PDB file of C-alpha atoms in Angstrom:
ATOM      1  CA  UNK A   1      -7.843 -19.698  -4.404  1.00 60.00           C
ATOM      2  CA  UNK A   2      -9.141 -16.476  -2.891  1.00 69.00           C
ATOM      3  CA  UNK A   3      -7.621 -13.280  -4.132  1.00 93.00           C
ATOM      4  CA  UNK A   4      -7.837 -10.103  -6.129  1.00 96.00           C
ATOM      5  CA  UNK A   5      -7.646 -10.039  -9.903  1.00 97.00           C
ATOM      6  CA  UNK A   6      -6.667  -6.887 -11.735  1.00 98.00           C
ATOM      7  CA  UNK A   7      -6.803  -6.500 -15.484  1.00 96.00           C
ATOM      8  CA  UNK A   8      -5.226  -5.643 -17.745  1.00 96.00           C
ATOM      9  CA  UNK A   9      -1.702  -6.026 -16.396  1.00 96.00           C
ATOM     10  CA  UNK A  10      -0.331  -3.562 -18.950  1.00 96.00           C
ATOM     11  CA  UNK A  11      -2.272  -0.892 -20.805  1.00 94.00           C
ATOM     12  CA  UNK A  12      -1.211   1.698 -23.357  1.00 93.00           C
ATOM     13  CA  UNK A  13      -3.493   4.573 -24.273  1.00 90.00           C
ATOM     14  CA  UNK A  14      -3.314   7.821 -26.167  1.00 90.00           C
ATOM     15  CA  UNK A  15      -3.716  11.153 -24.429  1.00 88.00           C
ATOM     16  CA  UNK A  16      -7.311  12.246 -24.071  1.00 87.00           C
ATOM     17  CA  UNK A  17      -8.762   8.743 -23.875  1.00 91.00           C
ATOM     18  CA  UNK A  18     -10.574   7.408 -20.852  1.00 93.00           C
ATOM     19  CA  UNK A  19      -9.472   3.983 -19.648  1.00 95.00           C
ATOM     20  CA  UNK A  20     -11.092   1.597 -17.187  1.00 97.00           C
ATOM     21  CA  UNK A  21      -9.100  -0.740 -14.961  1.00 97.00           C
ATOM     22  CA  UNK A  22     -10.842  -3.819 -13.637  1.00 98.00           C
ATOM     23  CA  UNK A  23     -10.611  -5.151 -10.069  1.00 98.00           C
ATOM     24  CA  UNK A  24     -12.432  -8.271  -8.885  1.00 98.00           C
ATOM     25  CA  UNK A  25     -12.120  -9.984  -5.503  1.00 97.00           C
ATOM     26  CA  UNK A  26     -13.476 -13.277  -4.209  1.00 96.00           C
ATOM     27  CA  UNK A  27     -12.409 -12.778  -0.601  1.00 94.00           C
ATOM     28  CA  UNK A  28     -15.877 -11.634   0.493  1.00 93.00           C
ATOM     29  CA  UNK A  29     -14.314  -8.391   1.726  1.00 92.00           C
ATOM     30  CA  UNK A  30     -16.558  -5.415   2.324  1.00 91.00           C
ATOM     31  CA  UNK A  31     -13.988  -2.710   1.612  1.00 92.00           C
ATOM     32  CA  UNK A  32     -12.074  -2.061  -1.596  1.00 95.00           C
ATOM     33  CA  UNK A  33      -9.449   0.533  -2.492  1.00 96.00           C
ATOM     34  CA  UNK A  34      -7.514   1.994  -5.386  1.00 98.00           C
ATOM     35  CA  UNK A  35      -3.956   3.223  -4.923  1.00 97.00           C
ATOM     36  CA  UNK A  36      -1.572   4.863  -7.325  1.00 97.00           C
ATOM     37  CA  UNK A  37       2.157   4.153  -7.076  1.00 96.00           C
ATOM     38  CA  UNK A  38       4.844   6.359  -8.620  1.00 93.00           C
ATOM     39  CA  UNK A  39       8.594   5.902  -8.060  1.00 84.00           C
ATOM     40  CA  UNK A  40       9.618   7.389  -4.718  1.00 77.00           C
ATOM     41  CA  UNK A  41       6.022   8.396  -3.888  1.00 81.00           C
ATOM     42  CA  UNK A  42       4.795   5.368  -2.040  1.00 87.00           C
ATOM     43  CA  UNK A  43       1.126   4.446  -2.262  1.00 94.00           C
ATOM     44  CA  UNK A  44      -1.408   7.229  -2.622  1.00 94.00           C
ATOM     45  CA  UNK A  45      -5.105   6.568  -2.084  1.00 95.00           C
ATOM     46  CA  UNK A  46      -7.377   7.451  -5.005  1.00 97.00           C
ATOM     47  CA  UNK A  47     -10.799   6.123  -3.924  1.00 97.00           C
ATOM     48  CA  UNK A  48     -12.155   3.641  -1.458  1.00 95.00           C
ATOM     49  CA  UNK A  49     -15.453   1.925  -0.837  1.00 94.00           C
ATOM     50  CA  UNK A  50     -16.536   0.389   2.444  1.00 90.00           C
ATOM     51  CA  UNK A  51     -19.853  -0.953   1.219  1.00 90.00           C
ATOM     52  CA  UNK A  52     -21.712  -1.586  -2.025  1.00 94.00           C
ATOM     53  CA  UNK A  53     -23.132   1.539  -3.715  1.00 95.00           C
ATOM     54  CA  UNK A  54     -20.983   3.843  -1.598  1.00 94.00           C
ATOM     55  CA  UNK A  55     -17.471   5.182  -2.147  1.00 95.00           C
ATOM     56  CA  UNK A  56     -15.299   8.008  -0.879  1.00 94.00           C
ATOM     57  CA  UNK A  57     -12.569  10.167  -2.393  1.00 96.00           C
ATOM     58  CA  UNK A  58      -9.042   9.560  -1.233  1.00 94.00           C
ATOM     59  CA  UNK A  59      -6.099  11.949  -1.331  1.00 92.00           C
ATOM     60  CA  UNK A  60      -5.746  12.172  -5.124  1.00 95.00           C
ATOM     61  CA  UNK A  61      -9.235  11.568  -6.587  1.00 96.00           C
ATOM     62  CA  UNK A  62      -9.155  14.322  -9.224  1.00 96.00           C
ATOM     63  CA  UNK A  63      -9.358  12.899 -12.739  1.00 96.00           C
ATOM     64  CA  UNK A  64     -10.573   9.480 -11.591  1.00 97.00           C
ATOM     65  CA  UNK A  65     -13.985   7.871 -11.127  1.00 97.00           C
ATOM     66  CA  UNK A  66     -15.187   4.593  -9.626  1.00 98.00           C
ATOM     67  CA  UNK A  67     -18.332   2.555  -9.122  1.00 97.00           C
ATOM     68  CA  UNK A  68     -19.276  -0.160  -6.651  1.00 97.00           C
ATOM     69  CA  UNK A  69     -22.369  -1.904  -7.980  1.00 97.00           C
ATOM     70  CA  UNK A  70     -21.313  -5.331  -6.714  1.00 96.00           C
ATOM     71  CA  UNK A  71     -19.401  -6.394  -3.628  1.00 96.00           C
ATOM     72  CA  UNK A  72     -16.836  -8.235  -5.740  1.00 97.00           C
ATOM     73  CA  UNK A  73     -16.068  -5.474  -8.217  1.00 98.00           C
ATOM     74  CA  UNK A  74     -14.548  -1.992  -7.982  1.00 98.00           C
ATOM     75  CA  UNK A  75     -13.524  -0.668 -11.415  1.00 98.00           C
ATOM     76  CA  UNK A  76     -11.466   2.510 -11.757  1.00 98.00           C
ATOM     77  CA  UNK A  77     -11.797   4.875 -14.714  1.00 97.00           C
ATOM     78  CA  UNK A  78      -8.868   7.135 -15.480  1.00 96.00           C
ATOM     79  CA  UNK A  79     -10.403  10.062 -17.300  1.00 93.00           C
ATOM     80  CA  UNK A  80      -8.865  12.508 -19.742  1.00 88.00           C
ATOM     81  CA  UNK A  81      -8.954  15.071 -16.908  1.00 87.00           C
ATOM     82  CA  UNK A  82      -6.153  13.251 -15.095  1.00 88.00           C
ATOM     83  CA  UNK A  83      -3.078  15.293 -15.977  1.00 88.00           C
ATOM     84  CA  UNK A  84      -0.422  12.660 -15.415  1.00 90.00           C
ATOM     85  CA  UNK A  85      -2.055   9.232 -15.658  1.00 93.00           C
ATOM     86  CA  UNK A  86       1.038   7.121 -16.384  1.00 94.00           C
ATOM     87  CA  UNK A  87       1.530   5.059 -13.222  1.00 95.00           C
ATOM     88  CA  UNK A  88       1.184   1.686 -11.536  1.00 97.00           C
ATOM     89  CA  UNK A  89      -2.333   1.194 -10.152  1.00 98.00           C
ATOM     90  CA  UNK A  90      -3.003  -1.156  -7.269  1.00 98.00           C
ATOM     91  CA  UNK A  91      -6.382  -2.408  -6.134  1.00 98.00           C
ATOM     92  CA  UNK A  92      -6.806  -3.748  -2.598  1.00 97.00           C
ATOM     93  CA  UNK A  93      -9.534  -5.129  -0.394  1.00 95.00           C
ATOM     94  CA  UNK A  94     -10.071  -5.711   3.314  1.00 93.00           C
ATOM     95  CA  UNK A  95     -12.629  -6.592   5.930  1.00 82.00           C
ATOM     96  CA  UNK A  96     -14.233  -3.528   7.477  1.00 65.00           C
ATOM     97  CA  UNK A  97     -12.194  -4.190  10.565  1.00 57.00           C
ATOM     98  CA  UNK A  98     -13.031  -3.962  14.217  1.00 54.00           C
ATOM     99  CA  UNK A  99      -9.542  -3.587  15.635  1.00 56.00           C
ATOM    100  CA  UNK A 100      -9.010  -0.082  14.325  1.00 57.00           C
ATOM    101  CA  UNK A 101      -7.363  -0.940  11.045  1.00 66.00           C
ATOM    102  CA  UNK A 102      -7.992  -2.667   7.790  1.00 82.00           C
ATOM    103  CA  UNK A 103      -5.348  -5.170   6.720  1.00 90.00           C
ATOM    104  CA  UNK A 104      -5.069  -4.836   2.975  1.00 94.00           C
ATOM    105  CA  UNK A 105      -4.769  -7.594   0.395  1.00 95.00           C
ATOM    106  CA  UNK A 106      -3.449  -6.253  -2.899  1.00 97.00           C
ATOM    107  CA  UNK A 107      -3.909  -7.323  -6.474  1.00 97.00           C
ATOM    108  CA  UNK A 108      -0.950  -7.691  -8.837  1.00 97.00           C
ATOM    109  CA  UNK A 109      -1.466  -4.210 -10.279  1.00 97.00           C
ATOM    110  CA  UNK A 110      -2.099  -2.580 -13.638  1.00 97.00           C
ATOM    111  CA  UNK A 111       0.596  -0.515 -15.310  1.00 96.00           C
ATOM    112  CA  UNK A 112      -0.868   2.277 -17.415  1.00 95.00           C
ATOM    113  CA  UNK A 113       1.243   4.158 -19.938  1.00 94.00           C
ATOM    114  CA  UNK A 114      -0.185   7.134 -21.754  1.00 90.00           C
ATOM    115  CA  UNK A 115       1.555   7.890 -25.015  1.00 86.00           C
TER     116      UNK A 115
ATOM    117  CA  UNK B   1      -4.063  15.546   7.208  1.00 61.00           C
ATOM    118  CA  UNK B   2      -2.224  12.619   8.632  1.00 66.00           C
ATOM    119  CA  UNK B   3       1.342  12.180   7.429  1.00 86.00           C
ATOM    120  CA  UNK B   4       3.550   9.154   7.765  1.00 92.00           C
ATOM    121  CA  UNK B   5       7.227   9.760   7.121  1.00 95.00           C
ATOM    122  CA  UNK B   6       9.582   6.893   6.413  1.00 96.00           C
ATOM    123  CA  UNK B   7      13.377   6.922   6.216  1.00 96.00           C
ATOM    124  CA  UNK B   8      15.676   6.183   4.583  1.00 97.00           C
ATOM    125  CA  UNK B   9      14.325   6.137   1.024  1.00 95.00           C
ATOM    126  CA  UNK B  10      17.043   3.698  -0.080  1.00 95.00           C
ATOM    127  CA  UNK B  11      19.516   1.491   1.754  1.00 97.00           C
ATOM    128  CA  UNK B  12      22.341  -0.513   0.242  1.00 97.00           C
ATOM    129  CA  UNK B  13      23.847  -3.257   2.417  1.00 97.00           C
ATOM    130  CA  UNK B  14      26.251  -6.116   1.983  1.00 98.00           C
ATOM    131  CA  UNK B  15      24.680  -9.509   2.530  1.00 97.00           C
ATOM    132  CA  UNK B  16      24.943 -10.348   6.209  1.00 98.00           C
ATOM    133  CA  UNK B  17      24.706  -6.752   7.417  1.00 98.00           C
ATOM    134  CA  UNK B  18      21.762  -5.490   9.422  1.00 98.00           C
ATOM    135  CA  UNK B  19      19.094  -3.099   8.121  1.00 98.00           C
ATOM    136  CA  UNK B  20      16.632  -0.762   9.809  1.00 98.00           C
ATOM    137  CA  UNK B  21      13.838   1.411   8.447  1.00 98.00           C
ATOM    138  CA  UNK B  22      12.031   4.008  10.540  1.00 98.00           C
ATOM    139  CA  UNK B  23       8.505   5.338  10.385  1.00 98.00           C
ATOM    140  CA  UNK B  24       7.176   8.493  12.088  1.00 97.00           C
ATOM    141  CA  UNK B  25       3.648   9.860  12.237  1.00 95.00           C
ATOM    142  CA  UNK B  26       2.500  13.416  12.820  1.00 90.00           C
ATOM    143  CA  UNK B  27      -0.440  12.071  14.857  1.00 91.00           C
ATOM    144  CA  UNK B  28      -1.006   9.321  17.393  1.00 93.00           C
ATOM    145  CA  UNK B  29      -1.762   6.018  15.719  1.00 93.00           C
ATOM    146  CA  UNK B  30      -4.167   3.307  16.772  1.00 91.00           C
ATOM    147  CA  UNK B  31      -1.936   0.769  15.057  1.00 92.00           C
ATOM    148  CA  UNK B  32       0.744   0.394  12.424  1.00 95.00           C
ATOM    149  CA  UNK B  33       1.157  -2.148   9.668  1.00 96.00           C
ATOM    150  CA  UNK B  34       4.197  -3.201   7.640  1.00 98.00           C
ATOM    151  CA  UNK B  35       4.144  -4.433   4.050  1.00 98.00           C
ATOM    152  CA  UNK B  36       6.839  -5.738   1.704  1.00 98.00           C
ATOM    153  CA  UNK B  37       6.865  -5.253  -2.058  1.00 97.00           C
ATOM    154  CA  UNK B  38       9.316  -7.342  -4.064  1.00 97.00           C
ATOM    155  CA  UNK B  39      10.683  -5.789  -7.287  1.00 94.00           C
ATOM    156  CA  UNK B  40       7.987  -6.019  -9.944  1.00 92.00           C
ATOM    157  CA  UNK B  41       5.442  -7.247  -7.399  1.00 95.00           C
ATOM    158  CA  UNK B  42       2.707  -5.917  -5.188  1.00 96.00           C
ATOM    159  CA  UNK B  43       2.687  -5.084  -1.463  1.00 97.00           C
ATOM    160  CA  UNK B  44       2.182  -8.035   0.856  1.00 97.00           C
ATOM    161  CA  UNK B  45       1.129  -7.636   4.487  1.00 96.00           C
ATOM    162  CA  UNK B  46       3.804  -8.604   7.014  1.00 97.00           C
ATOM    163  CA  UNK B  47       2.522  -7.619  10.445  1.00 95.00           C
ATOM    164  CA  UNK B  48       0.351  -5.282  12.503  1.00 94.00           C
ATOM    165  CA  UNK B  49       1.305  -3.669  15.823  1.00 95.00           C
ATOM    166  CA  UNK B  50      -1.392  -2.321  18.140  1.00 93.00           C
ATOM    167  CA  UNK B  51      -0.055  -1.853  21.665  1.00 94.00           C
ATOM    168  CA  UNK B  52       2.204   0.903  22.938  1.00 96.00           C
ATOM    169  CA  UNK B  53       5.799  -0.360  23.110  1.00 97.00           C
ATOM    170  CA  UNK B  54       4.917  -3.602  21.332  1.00 97.00           C
ATOM    171  CA  UNK B  55       7.714  -5.694  19.841  1.00 98.00           C
ATOM    172  CA  UNK B  56       7.095  -8.584  17.467  1.00 97.00           C
ATOM    173  CA  UNK B  57       9.527 -10.883  15.718  1.00 97.00           C
ATOM    174  CA  UNK B  58       9.303 -12.901  12.532  1.00 97.00           C
ATOM    175  CA  UNK B  59      12.498 -14.918  12.174  1.00 97.00           C
ATOM    176  CA  UNK B  60      15.177 -12.288  11.365  1.00 98.00           C
ATOM    177  CA  UNK B  61      12.674  -9.380  11.300  1.00 98.00           C
ATOM    178  CA  UNK B  62      11.925  -7.362  14.441  1.00 98.00           C
ATOM    179  CA  UNK B  63       9.102  -4.833  14.503  1.00 98.00           C
ATOM    180  CA  UNK B  64       8.668  -2.181  17.196  1.00 98.00           C
ATOM    181  CA  UNK B  65       5.886   0.272  17.997  1.00 98.00           C
ATOM    182  CA  UNK B  66       6.880   3.320  20.015  1.00 97.00           C
ATOM    183  CA  UNK B  67       5.619   4.078  23.510  1.00 96.00           C
ATOM    184  CA  UNK B  68       3.795   7.183  22.252  1.00 96.00           C
ATOM    185  CA  UNK B  69       2.344   5.232  19.299  1.00 95.00           C
ATOM    186  CA  UNK B  70       3.781   7.748  16.854  1.00 96.00           C
ATOM    187  CA  UNK B  71       6.755   5.827  15.521  1.00 97.00           C
ATOM    188  CA  UNK B  72       7.770   2.358  14.479  1.00 98.00           C
ATOM    189  CA  UNK B  73      10.761   0.514  13.139  1.00 98.00           C
ATOM    190  CA  UNK B  74      11.575  -2.633  11.225  1.00 98.00           C
ATOM    191  CA  UNK B  75      14.963  -4.230  11.807  1.00 98.00           C
ATOM    192  CA  UNK B  76      16.356  -7.081   9.727  1.00 98.00           C
ATOM    193  CA  UNK B  77      19.283  -9.019  11.169  1.00 98.00           C
ATOM    194  CA  UNK B  78      21.883 -10.505   8.831  1.00 98.00           C
ATOM    195  CA  UNK B  79      20.226  -9.572   5.549  1.00 98.00           C
ATOM    196  CA  UNK B  80      19.913 -12.065   2.720  1.00 97.00           C
ATOM    197  CA  UNK B  81      19.348 -11.482  -0.979  1.00 96.00           C
ATOM    198  CA  UNK B  82      15.774 -12.653  -0.504  1.00 97.00           C
ATOM    199  CA  UNK B  83      15.145  -9.577   1.673  1.00 98.00           C
ATOM    200  CA  UNK B  84      15.439  -7.289  -1.364  1.00 98.00           C
ATOM    201  CA  UNK B  85      12.370  -5.122  -1.887  1.00 97.00           C
ATOM    202  CA  UNK B  86      10.577  -2.052  -0.655  1.00 97.00           C
ATOM    203  CA  UNK B  87       9.245  -2.012   2.890  1.00 98.00           C
ATOM    204  CA  UNK B  88       6.248   0.197   3.641  1.00 97.00           C
ATOM    205  CA  UNK B  89       4.787   1.199   6.940  1.00 97.00           C
ATOM    206  CA  UNK B  90       1.100   2.162   7.065  1.00 95.00           C
ATOM    207  CA  UNK B  91      -0.446   3.904  10.043  1.00 93.00           C
ATOM    208  CA  UNK B  92      -4.076   4.273  11.044  1.00 90.00           C
ATOM    209  CA  UNK B  93      -4.897   7.462  12.905  1.00 85.00           C
ATOM    210  CA  UNK B  94      -6.306   7.047  16.361  1.00 79.00           C
ATOM    211  CA  UNK B  95      -9.990   8.028  16.338  1.00 74.00           C
ATOM    212  CA  UNK B  96     -10.045   8.355  12.569  1.00 69.00           C
ATOM    213  CA  UNK B  97     -11.225   6.109   9.759  1.00 73.00           C
ATOM    214  CA  UNK B  98      -9.947   2.589   9.371  1.00 80.00           C
ATOM    215  CA  UNK B  99      -7.939   3.549   6.283  1.00 87.00           C
ATOM    216  CA  UNK B 100      -4.160   3.194   6.717  1.00 89.00           C
ATOM    217  CA  UNK B 101      -1.888   5.945   5.409  1.00 91.00           C
ATOM    218  CA  UNK B 102       1.266   4.646   3.759  1.00 93.00           C
ATOM    219  CA  UNK B 103       4.785   5.953   4.131  1.00 94.00           C
ATOM    220  CA  UNK B 104       6.875   6.365   0.971  1.00 94.00           C
ATOM    221  CA  UNK B 105       8.735   3.142   1.634  1.00 95.00           C
ATOM    222  CA  UNK B 106      12.363   2.136   2.045  1.00 97.00           C
ATOM    223  CA  UNK B 107      13.965   0.231  -0.805  1.00 96.00           C
ATOM    224  CA  UNK B 108      16.476  -2.338   0.426  1.00 98.00           C
ATOM    225  CA  UNK B 109      19.235  -3.425  -1.937  1.00 97.00           C
ATOM    226  CA  UNK B 110      21.368  -6.347  -0.761  1.00 97.00           C
ATOM    227  CA  UNK B 111      24.726  -6.893  -2.426  1.00 96.00           C
ATOM    228  CA  UNK B 112      25.981 -10.488  -2.403  1.00 92.00           C
TER     229      UNK B 112
END
């Protein structure tokens, strides 16, 4: 089955530690995204990548880093510089789109709790 | 930057009642998408609207895109407990990147 796999599903870390969230897709999509979801805040874009070896900052990139070395993979690192990292993180992918929009397919999410 | 406002934030209904959520953009959109997130789940794409004034139906769900392409609505007729979840609109700015901007979502609670 084609889809997006995020791991781990739940993650607990101490303050000051960097953590890396994994996102793998086998949909052959060019574009991949990371969103952060907090209660009542909707989905906020952290980073996105439209092609391998290239990525762009979203609305809330501070304290996060990404890489896109392979088409299938787009890991997100939550660094110690992120002031409030506890949240639900969603990875998504899409075709580059020719109709003026990218329809997103989401993974199941990773819930990070910083103690 | 582009903003997409969605109201209400929460809506409680009795099973069988209708439900509507509204989405408004500060800029003209090339299209709008709607997603549903069940409790504990992840957003799932429902539909995309592209044309001015477009109306699309999926069983009891009716989606509309405004004439000015700045607003949209999702209407559910005769809600069921299976409709519970958060509904998000996501708009793509006309002439901008292909990245949709999400509204904050409307959480629908259906009481049996």
